[in-house]
Each structure stands twice: as C-alpha cells, then as structure tokens.
XYZ file of C-alpha atoms in Angstrom:
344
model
C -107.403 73.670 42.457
C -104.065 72.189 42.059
C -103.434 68.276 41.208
C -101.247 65.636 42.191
C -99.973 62.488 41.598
C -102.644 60.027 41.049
C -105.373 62.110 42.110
C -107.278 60.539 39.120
C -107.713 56.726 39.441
C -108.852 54.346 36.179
C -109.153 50.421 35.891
C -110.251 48.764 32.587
C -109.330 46.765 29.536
C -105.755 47.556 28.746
C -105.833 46.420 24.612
C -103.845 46.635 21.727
C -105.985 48.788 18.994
C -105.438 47.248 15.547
C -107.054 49.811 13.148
C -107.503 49.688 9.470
C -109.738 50.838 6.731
C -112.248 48.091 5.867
C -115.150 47.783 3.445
C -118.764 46.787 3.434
C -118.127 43.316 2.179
C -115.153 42.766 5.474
C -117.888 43.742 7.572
C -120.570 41.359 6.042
C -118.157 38.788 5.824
C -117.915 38.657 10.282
C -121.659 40.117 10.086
C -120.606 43.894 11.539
C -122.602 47.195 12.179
C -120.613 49.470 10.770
C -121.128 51.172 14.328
C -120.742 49.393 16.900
C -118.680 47.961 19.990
C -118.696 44.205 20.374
C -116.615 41.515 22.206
C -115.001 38.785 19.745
C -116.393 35.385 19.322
C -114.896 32.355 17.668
C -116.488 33.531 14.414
C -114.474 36.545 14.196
C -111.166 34.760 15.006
C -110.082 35.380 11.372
C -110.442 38.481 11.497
C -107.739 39.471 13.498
C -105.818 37.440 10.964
C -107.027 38.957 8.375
C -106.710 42.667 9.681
C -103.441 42.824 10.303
C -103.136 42.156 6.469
C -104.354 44.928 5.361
C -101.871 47.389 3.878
C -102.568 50.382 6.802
C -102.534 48.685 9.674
C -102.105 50.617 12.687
C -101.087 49.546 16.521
C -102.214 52.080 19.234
C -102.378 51.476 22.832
C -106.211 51.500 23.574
C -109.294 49.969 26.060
C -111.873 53.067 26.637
C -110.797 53.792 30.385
C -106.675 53.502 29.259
C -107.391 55.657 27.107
C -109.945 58.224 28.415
C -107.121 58.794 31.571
C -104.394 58.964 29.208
C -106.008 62.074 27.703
C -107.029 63.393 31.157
C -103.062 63.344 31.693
C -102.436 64.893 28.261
C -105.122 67.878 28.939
C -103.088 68.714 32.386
C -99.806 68.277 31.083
C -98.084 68.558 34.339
C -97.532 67.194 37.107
C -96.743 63.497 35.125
C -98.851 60.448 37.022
C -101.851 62.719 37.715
C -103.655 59.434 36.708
C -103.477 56.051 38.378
C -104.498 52.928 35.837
C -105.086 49.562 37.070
C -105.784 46.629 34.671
C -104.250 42.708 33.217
C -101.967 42.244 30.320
C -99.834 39.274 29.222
C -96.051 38.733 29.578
C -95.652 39.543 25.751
C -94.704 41.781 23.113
C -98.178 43.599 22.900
C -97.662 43.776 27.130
C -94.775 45.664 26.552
C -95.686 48.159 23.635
C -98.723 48.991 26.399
C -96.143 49.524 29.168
C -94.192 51.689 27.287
C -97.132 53.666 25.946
C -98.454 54.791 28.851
C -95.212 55.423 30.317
C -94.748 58.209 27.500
C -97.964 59.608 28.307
C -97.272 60.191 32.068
C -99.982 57.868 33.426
C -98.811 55.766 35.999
C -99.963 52.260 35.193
C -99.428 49.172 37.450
C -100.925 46.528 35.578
C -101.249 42.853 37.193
C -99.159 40.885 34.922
C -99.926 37.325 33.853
C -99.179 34.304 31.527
C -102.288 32.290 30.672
C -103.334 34.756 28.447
C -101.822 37.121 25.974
C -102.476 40.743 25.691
C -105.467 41.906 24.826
C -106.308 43.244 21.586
C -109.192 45.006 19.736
C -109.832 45.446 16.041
C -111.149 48.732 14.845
C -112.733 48.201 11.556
C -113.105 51.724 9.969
C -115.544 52.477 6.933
C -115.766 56.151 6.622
C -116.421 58.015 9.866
C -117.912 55.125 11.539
C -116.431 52.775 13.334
C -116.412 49.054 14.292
C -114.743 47.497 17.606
C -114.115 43.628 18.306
C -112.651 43.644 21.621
C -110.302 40.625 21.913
C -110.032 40.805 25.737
C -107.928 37.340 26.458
C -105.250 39.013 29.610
C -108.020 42.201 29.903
C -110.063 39.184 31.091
C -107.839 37.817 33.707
C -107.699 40.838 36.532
C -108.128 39.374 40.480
C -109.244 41.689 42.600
C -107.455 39.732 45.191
C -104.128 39.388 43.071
C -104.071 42.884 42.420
C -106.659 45.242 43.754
C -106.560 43.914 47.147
C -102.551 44.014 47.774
C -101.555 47.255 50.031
C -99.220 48.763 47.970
C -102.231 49.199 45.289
C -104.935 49.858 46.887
C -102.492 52.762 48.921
C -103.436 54.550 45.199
C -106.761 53.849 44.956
C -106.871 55.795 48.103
C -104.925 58.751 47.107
C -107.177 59.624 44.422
C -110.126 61.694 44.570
C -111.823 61.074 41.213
C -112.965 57.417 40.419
C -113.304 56.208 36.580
C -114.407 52.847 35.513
C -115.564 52.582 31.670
C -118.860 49.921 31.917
C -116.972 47.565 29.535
C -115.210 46.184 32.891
C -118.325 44.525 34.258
C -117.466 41.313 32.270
C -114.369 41.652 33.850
C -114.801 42.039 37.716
C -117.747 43.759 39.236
C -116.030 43.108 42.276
C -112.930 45.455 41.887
C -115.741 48.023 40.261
C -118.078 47.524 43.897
C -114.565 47.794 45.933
C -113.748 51.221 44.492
C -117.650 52.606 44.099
C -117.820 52.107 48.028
C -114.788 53.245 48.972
C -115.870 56.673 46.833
C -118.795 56.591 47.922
C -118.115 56.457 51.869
C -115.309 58.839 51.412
C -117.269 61.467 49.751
C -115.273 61.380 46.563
C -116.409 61.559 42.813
C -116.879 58.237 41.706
C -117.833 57.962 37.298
C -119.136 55.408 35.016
C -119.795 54.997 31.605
C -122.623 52.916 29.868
C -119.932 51.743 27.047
C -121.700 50.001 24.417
C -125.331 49.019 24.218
C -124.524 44.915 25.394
C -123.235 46.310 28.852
C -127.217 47.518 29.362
C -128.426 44.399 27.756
C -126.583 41.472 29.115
C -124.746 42.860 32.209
C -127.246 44.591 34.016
C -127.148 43.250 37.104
C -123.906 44.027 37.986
C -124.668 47.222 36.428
C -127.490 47.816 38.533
C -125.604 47.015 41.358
C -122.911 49.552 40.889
C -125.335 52.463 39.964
C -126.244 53.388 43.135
C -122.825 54.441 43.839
C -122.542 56.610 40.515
C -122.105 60.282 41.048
C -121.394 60.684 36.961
C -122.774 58.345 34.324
C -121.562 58.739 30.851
C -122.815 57.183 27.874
C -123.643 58.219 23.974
C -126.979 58.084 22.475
C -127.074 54.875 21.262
C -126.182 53.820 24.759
C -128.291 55.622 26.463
C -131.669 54.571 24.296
C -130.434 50.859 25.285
C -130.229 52.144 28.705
C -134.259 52.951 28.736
C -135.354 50.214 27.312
C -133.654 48.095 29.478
C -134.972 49.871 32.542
C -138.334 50.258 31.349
C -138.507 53.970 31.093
C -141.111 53.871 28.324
C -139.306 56.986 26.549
C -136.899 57.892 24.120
C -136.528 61.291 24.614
C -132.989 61.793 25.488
C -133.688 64.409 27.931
C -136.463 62.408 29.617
C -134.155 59.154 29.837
C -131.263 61.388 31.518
C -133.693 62.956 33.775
C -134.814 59.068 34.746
C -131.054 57.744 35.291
C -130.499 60.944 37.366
C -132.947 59.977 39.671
C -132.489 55.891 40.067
C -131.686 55.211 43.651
C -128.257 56.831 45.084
C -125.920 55.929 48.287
C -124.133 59.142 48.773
C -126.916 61.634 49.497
C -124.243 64.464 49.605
C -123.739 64.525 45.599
C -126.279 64.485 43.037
C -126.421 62.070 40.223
C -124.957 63.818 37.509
C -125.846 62.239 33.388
C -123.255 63.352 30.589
C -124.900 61.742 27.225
C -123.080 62.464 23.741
C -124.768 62.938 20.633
C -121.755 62.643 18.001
C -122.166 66.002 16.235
C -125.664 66.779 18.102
C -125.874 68.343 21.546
C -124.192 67.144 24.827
C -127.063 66.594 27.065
C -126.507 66.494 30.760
C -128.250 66.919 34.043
C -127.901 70.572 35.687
C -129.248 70.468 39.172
C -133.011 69.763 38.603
C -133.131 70.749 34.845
C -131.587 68.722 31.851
C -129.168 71.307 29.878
C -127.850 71.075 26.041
C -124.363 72.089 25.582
C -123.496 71.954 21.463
C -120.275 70.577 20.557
C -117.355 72.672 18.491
C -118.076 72.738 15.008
C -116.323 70.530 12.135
C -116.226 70.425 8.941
C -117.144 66.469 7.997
C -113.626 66.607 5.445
C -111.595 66.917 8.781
C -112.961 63.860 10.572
C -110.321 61.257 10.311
C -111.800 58.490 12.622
C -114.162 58.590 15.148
C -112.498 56.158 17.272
C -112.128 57.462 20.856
C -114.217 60.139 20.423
C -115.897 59.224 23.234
C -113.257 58.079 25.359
C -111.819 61.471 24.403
C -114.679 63.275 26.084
C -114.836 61.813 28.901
C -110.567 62.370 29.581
C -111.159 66.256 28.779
C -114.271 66.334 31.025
C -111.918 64.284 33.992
C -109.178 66.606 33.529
C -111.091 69.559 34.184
C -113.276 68.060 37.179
C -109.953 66.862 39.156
C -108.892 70.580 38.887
C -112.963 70.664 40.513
C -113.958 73.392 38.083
C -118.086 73.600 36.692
C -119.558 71.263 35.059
C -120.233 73.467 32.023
C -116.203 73.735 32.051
C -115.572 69.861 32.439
C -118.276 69.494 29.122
C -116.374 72.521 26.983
C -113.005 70.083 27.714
C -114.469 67.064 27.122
C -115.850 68.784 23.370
C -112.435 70.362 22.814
C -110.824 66.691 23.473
C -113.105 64.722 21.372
C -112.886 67.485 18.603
C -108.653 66.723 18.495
C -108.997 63.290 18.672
C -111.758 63.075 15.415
C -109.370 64.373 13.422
C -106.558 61.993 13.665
C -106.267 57.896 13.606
C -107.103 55.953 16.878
C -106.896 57.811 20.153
C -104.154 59.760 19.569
C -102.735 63.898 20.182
C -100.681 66.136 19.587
C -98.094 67.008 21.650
C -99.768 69.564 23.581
C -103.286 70.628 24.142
C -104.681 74.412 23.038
C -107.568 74.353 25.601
C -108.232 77.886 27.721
C-alpha cells in the first residue's frame, strides 16, 4: 500500500549520542556492564567530561525511538515526512544539531522546545562489539503532555498516522502522552508498538508499563529484555519462546488485533509470535570482522520492521527489513546509513 506524510508517528528521548572507544578500566572506573543501557547518575557526571576527551569522539543524533523512525524514513525513501516525531530538547547548540539532523533525514520532527534544561545527551561507551549507554536525559525529561501533546495543531498528526511507536525508555518520561496515544490507537483500530528497551524499564517502571500493555498490538524487546520481562511478571520460564508466548497472551483492549512479540537475539534467531505458534526467523549472516558497533542495532530493527508494516506487508516481510536494517547499521559507527537502502 502506498504511504504518506506522517503515516508513521514516534515520541521519545531526542539525545545527543557521544560515542567513543573505551576500555575495561573507563568502564570500572563509573562501574559499567560492558552491555548495557542505563540512565546517568551523579556518579557518572565525569564521564561525560571525560568522554568527550577521548581522541574519536563522535556526535550523532540518537534516543532509540528518534532513531528507529529515522531509519523507517530512510528504508522508504520517498515520500519525505512519512514519520511524525514528537519529543523535548533545549534551546542550545546540541537542540539545533538534532533539528537539523532529522531535517536531513526527512522525518518531520516538532519537538516542544524549552530552557530549564539543556539537550539531552547519551554516552555510548564502546569496547569491542558491545556496547554501553548512559542516557543523560536533562530536556528528554521535560516533555508536557499538555504543553505539547495536547495542543491541536499536534495532536492533528498524531491523528493522521496509522502506525504508533513509543520505545519503553519514555515511561520515565510521561506515561501520560504514552496512555493518550495507546487509546487513541487502540479505539481507532490502528497499530499501536512498544518496545521493552532496557532491562530497568521491566524492573523499576512496571506499572506504567503494565498499564500501557494492554493497548500493545507489537511488543519489541531483545533477549536480555525479554528474560527481565519474565521474571518480573512471574512467568517461571526462561525459554524465550515460552516467555513470548506468555506476553502474547497478557490481557489486550483491542480484540480485533492480536498481540504480536518481536524478540532479538543479536546474531541468534528473531523469535516472534505467528498467530498461535511462536516462529524463528534467523538473521543475515556476518562475518564478526565487519561489525563496527552494535549501537542501534536494535533501534535499527525495529525502523526496517516499521517501514515495511506502514506499507502493511507480512510480518515475515516487516522481520526480513528489520534484519536487513540492523545488518547496515552493525557495520558502521552509531546509528547511521548510507545514502540509500538495497532492500527488495
């Protein structure tokens, strides 16, 4: 099916990716898994300052949802502003870069604009192919539903679009903007997606997690993610297919759509939820020398899978997207792509 303008609707974390190569003592030192997604504390305040002196330092325009509808945009090429993107930034040099990034990758971002805070920013704190986050959120912090969700002329895009993505990592932000947008999918029969983020989102905000599930039509998450999932919800499994099987069938609003579960597996099988059975789909193969950094991989995914389910083609097609997405994006720094896609 043909797309149009903002048929695809994200809100997030707009940040600032800071990436550099780090070792094992830099992650010691601010007590990092070399894996891992967290949100910054005082303790790691230095390291921001002490990132950005490292000799290859590089500034991308990130936050998982930014990016995951920034490659959604890239993967359909044209029409430009197939993808809506809704989220805070500060009046600052780091607001700008972000305004002018997305504006060269076609997405049409309205961003509520603000001065208490600046910009958000996130170290990436690579060691090999793994990779750490500190998510700096500062302006990320400060959306208002009612400053900027709420006004007409925005939510008139919320309810152009058809397809609904919210990465988990906003539920520290405002559930309530994520509950606005779920129902408003939900009652309106349209395709409303989520994605477990990191393994805290399952720990320490499950209840607005919980509260937002039932309006979840497709749940992303990795394996990590999805193990932190179960245990938090007391499946008493870690069987990957099992724990898919169990989110697919957690309580559901629209009766019309089936819960469908996408979890990643890095270079192991995409698992997801086919009708009644659980399905593996194995990713495109790589050799390990042309992994670059696996930041974004998953974001990645997830834009190839959205690009291909706006277009409302099979799952099995939105999965062989997301692959081919996240298999580009491995092989270069941050979330970043060439200039055009080879997908067919």
């Amino acid at each position: 099916l043909p797309t149009f303008e903002n048929i695809l609707f994200g809100m997030g974390n707009p940040l600032l990716d800071i990436s550099a190569v780090v070792d094992k003592d830099f992650l010691d030192k601010y007590g990092l898994k070399p894996n891992d997604q967290i949100l910054a504390e005082d303790k790691h305040k230095a390291l921001f300052d002490e990132i950005v002196k490292k000799n290859k330092v590089e500034y991308h325009a990130g936050g998982s949802t930014q990016n995951s509808v920034k490659i959604a945009q890239w993967m359909i090429q044209k029409p430009h502003k197939v993808a809506t993107f809704f989220g805070c930034i500060g009046k600052d040099h780091f607001g700008e870069i972000l305004k002018k990034k997305a504006a060269e990758a076609h997405v049409d971002a309205h961003y509520y604009e603000q001065n208490e805070e600046p910009t958000g920013t996130c170290a990436a704190c690579i060691t090999g192919d793994n990779r750490s986050l500190v998510a700096n959120l500062a302006a990320a912090n400060c959306y208002k539903k009612e400053k900027h969700l709420d006004l007409d002329s925005n939510w008139e895009l919320v309810e152009k679009a058809k397809v609904y993505y919210i990465a988990g990592f906003f539920l520290t932000v405002s559930p309530e903007s994520i509950l606005k947008v779920a129902k408003h999918a939900s009652d309106n029969n349209k395709v409303f997606c989520m994605n477990l983020s990191a393994p805290f989102i399952s720990q320490f905000f499950k209840e607005p997690l919980m509260k937002v599930m039932p309006y979840v039509d497709i749940l992303f998450g990795n394996e990590t993610e999805a193990a932190t999932f179960a245990k938090e919800q007391g499946f008493e499994t870690d069987d990957i297919t099992e724990i898919a099987k169990k989110t697919q069938n957690l309580p559901k609003e629209n009766k019309k759509r089936q819960r469908v579960v996408v979890f990643t597996q890095g270079k192991d099988d995409t698992v997801a939820t086919v009708g009644e059975k659980v399905t593996m789909f194995p990713v495109l193969d790589i050799d390990q020398n042309d992994i670059v950094d696996t930041n974004g991989a998953g974001d990645a995914f997830v834009g190839g899978f959205l690009s291909e389910l706006v277009q409302e083609r099979s799952l099995e097609e939105c999965i062989r997207a997301g692959h081919y997405a996240a298999n580009v994006i491995i092989r270069r720094v941050g979330c970043t792509f060439p200039e055009k896609p080879d997908f067919h």
